[in-house]
PDB file of C-alpha atoms in Angstrom:
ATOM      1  CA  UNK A   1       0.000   0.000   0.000  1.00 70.00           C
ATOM      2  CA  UNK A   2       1.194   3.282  -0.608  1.00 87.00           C
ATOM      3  CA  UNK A   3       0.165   5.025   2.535  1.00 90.00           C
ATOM      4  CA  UNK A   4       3.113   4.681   5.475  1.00 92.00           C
ATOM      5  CA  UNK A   5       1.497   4.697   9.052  1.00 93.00           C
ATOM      6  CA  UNK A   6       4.309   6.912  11.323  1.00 94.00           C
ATOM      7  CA  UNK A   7       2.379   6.383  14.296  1.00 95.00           C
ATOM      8  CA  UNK A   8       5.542   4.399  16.201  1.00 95.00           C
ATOM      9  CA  UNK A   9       7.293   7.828  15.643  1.00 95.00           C
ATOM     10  CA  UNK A  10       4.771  10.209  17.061  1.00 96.00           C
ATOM     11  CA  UNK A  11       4.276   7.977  20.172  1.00 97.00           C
ATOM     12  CA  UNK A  12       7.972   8.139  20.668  1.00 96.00           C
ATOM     13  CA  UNK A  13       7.902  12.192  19.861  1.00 96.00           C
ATOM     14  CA  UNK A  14       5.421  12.133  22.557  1.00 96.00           C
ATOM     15  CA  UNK A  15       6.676   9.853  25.034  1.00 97.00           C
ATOM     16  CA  UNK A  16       3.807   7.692  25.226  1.00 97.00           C
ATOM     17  CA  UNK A  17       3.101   3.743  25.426  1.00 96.00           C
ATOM     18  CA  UNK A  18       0.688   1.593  22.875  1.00 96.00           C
ATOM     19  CA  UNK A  19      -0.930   0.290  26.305  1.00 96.00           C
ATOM     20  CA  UNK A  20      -1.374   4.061  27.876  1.00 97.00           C
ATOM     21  CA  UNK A  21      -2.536   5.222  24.096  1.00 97.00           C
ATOM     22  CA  UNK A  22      -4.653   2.496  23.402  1.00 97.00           C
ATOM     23  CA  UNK A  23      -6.589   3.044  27.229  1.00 96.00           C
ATOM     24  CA  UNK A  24      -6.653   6.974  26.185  1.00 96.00           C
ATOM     25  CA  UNK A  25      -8.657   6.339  22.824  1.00 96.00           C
ATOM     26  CA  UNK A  26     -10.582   3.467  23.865  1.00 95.00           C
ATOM     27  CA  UNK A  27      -9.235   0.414  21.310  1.00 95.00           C
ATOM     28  CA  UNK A  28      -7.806  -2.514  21.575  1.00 95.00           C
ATOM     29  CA  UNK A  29      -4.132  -2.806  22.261  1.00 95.00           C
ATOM     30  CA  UNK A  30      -3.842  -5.396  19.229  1.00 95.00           C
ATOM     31  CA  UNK A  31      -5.725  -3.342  16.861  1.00 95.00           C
ATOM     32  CA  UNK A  32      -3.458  -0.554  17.710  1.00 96.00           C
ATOM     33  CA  UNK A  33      -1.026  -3.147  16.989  1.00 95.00           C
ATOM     34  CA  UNK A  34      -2.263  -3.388  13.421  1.00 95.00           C
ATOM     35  CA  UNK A  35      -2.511   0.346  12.896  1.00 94.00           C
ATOM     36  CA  UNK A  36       1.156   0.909  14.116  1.00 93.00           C
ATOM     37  CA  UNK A  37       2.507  -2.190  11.808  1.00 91.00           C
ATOM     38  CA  UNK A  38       0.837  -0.703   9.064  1.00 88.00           C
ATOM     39  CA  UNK A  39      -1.475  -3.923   8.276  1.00 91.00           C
ATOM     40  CA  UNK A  40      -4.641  -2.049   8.739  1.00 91.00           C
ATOM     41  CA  UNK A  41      -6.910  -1.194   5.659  1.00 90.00           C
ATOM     42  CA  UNK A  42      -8.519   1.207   6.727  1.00 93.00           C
ATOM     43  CA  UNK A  43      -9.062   3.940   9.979  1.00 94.00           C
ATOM     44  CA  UNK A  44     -12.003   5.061  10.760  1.00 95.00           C
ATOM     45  CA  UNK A  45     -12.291   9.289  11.017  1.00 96.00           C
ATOM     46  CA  UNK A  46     -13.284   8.888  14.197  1.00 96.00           C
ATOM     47  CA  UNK A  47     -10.396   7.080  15.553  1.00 96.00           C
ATOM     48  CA  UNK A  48      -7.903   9.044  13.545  1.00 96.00           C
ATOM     49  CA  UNK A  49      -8.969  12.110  15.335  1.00 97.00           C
ATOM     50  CA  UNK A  50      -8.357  10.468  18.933  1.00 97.00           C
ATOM     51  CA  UNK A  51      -5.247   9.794  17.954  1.00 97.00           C
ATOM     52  CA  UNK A  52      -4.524  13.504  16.816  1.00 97.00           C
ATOM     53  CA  UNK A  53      -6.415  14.658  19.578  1.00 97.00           C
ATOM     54  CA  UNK A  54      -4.200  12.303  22.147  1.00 97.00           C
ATOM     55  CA  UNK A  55      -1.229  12.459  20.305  1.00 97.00           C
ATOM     56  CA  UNK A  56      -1.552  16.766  19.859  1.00 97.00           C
ATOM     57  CA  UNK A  57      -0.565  16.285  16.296  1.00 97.00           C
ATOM     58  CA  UNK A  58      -2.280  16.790  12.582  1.00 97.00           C
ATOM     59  CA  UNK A  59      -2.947  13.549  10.314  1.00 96.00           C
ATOM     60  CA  UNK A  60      -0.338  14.262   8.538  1.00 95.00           C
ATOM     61  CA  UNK A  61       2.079  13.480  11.224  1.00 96.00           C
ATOM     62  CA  UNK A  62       0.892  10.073  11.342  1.00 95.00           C
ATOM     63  CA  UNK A  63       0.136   9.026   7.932  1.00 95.00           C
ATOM     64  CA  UNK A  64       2.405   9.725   4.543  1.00 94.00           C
ATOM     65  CA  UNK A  65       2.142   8.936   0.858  1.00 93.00           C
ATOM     66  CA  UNK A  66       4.857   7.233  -0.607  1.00 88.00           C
ATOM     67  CA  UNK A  67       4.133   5.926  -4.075  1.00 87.00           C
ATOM     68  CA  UNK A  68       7.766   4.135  -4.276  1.00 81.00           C
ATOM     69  CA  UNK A  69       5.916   1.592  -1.534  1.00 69.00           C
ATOM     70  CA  UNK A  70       2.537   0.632  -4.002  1.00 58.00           C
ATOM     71  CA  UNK A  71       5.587  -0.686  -6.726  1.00 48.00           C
ATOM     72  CA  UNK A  72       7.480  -2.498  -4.427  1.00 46.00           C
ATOM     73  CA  UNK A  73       4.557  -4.706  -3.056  1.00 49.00           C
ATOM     74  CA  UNK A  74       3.503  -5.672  -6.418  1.00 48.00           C
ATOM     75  CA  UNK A  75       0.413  -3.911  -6.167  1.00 46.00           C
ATOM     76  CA  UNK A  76      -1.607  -2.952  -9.125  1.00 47.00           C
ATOM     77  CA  UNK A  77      -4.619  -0.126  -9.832  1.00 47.00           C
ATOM     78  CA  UNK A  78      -6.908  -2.638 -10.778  1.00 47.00           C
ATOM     79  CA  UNK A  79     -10.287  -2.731  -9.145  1.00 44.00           C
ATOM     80  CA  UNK A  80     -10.901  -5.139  -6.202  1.00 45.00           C
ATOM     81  CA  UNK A  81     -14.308  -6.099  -5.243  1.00 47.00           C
TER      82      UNK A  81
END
């Protein structure tokens, strides 16, 4: 996928645990897990903004586009159902 999930570096930047973040936004330790691994396909709006709002940061900060990642996975544009 071409979007890179920085949230490992903003918890560090903010000195904060996955356990004490996960408590603070009300999910799941694993599926913060997922989020921070970058496996997730998706995030919900409404869990990206307690993150920003726990984290004090902008989306931006936690998410980036890198197009060099889509090629090296193999991925295509195709549709998939």
């Amino acid at each position: 996928m071409s979007i890179r999930v920085n949230l490992d570096i903003m918890m560090a930047k903010r000195r904060i645990s996955s356990g004490e973040l996960a408590v603070k936004i009300g999910l799941s330790q694993a599926n913060l897990s997922i989020l921070k691994t970058g496996k997730a396909r998706a995030i919900r709006f409404s869990t990206l903004e307690a993150i920003c709002e726990a984290l004090q940061c902008q989306p931006g900060d936690i998410l980036a586009y890198d197009p060099e990642t889509k090629e090296s996975e193999g991925i295509d544009d195709e549709y998939r159902p």
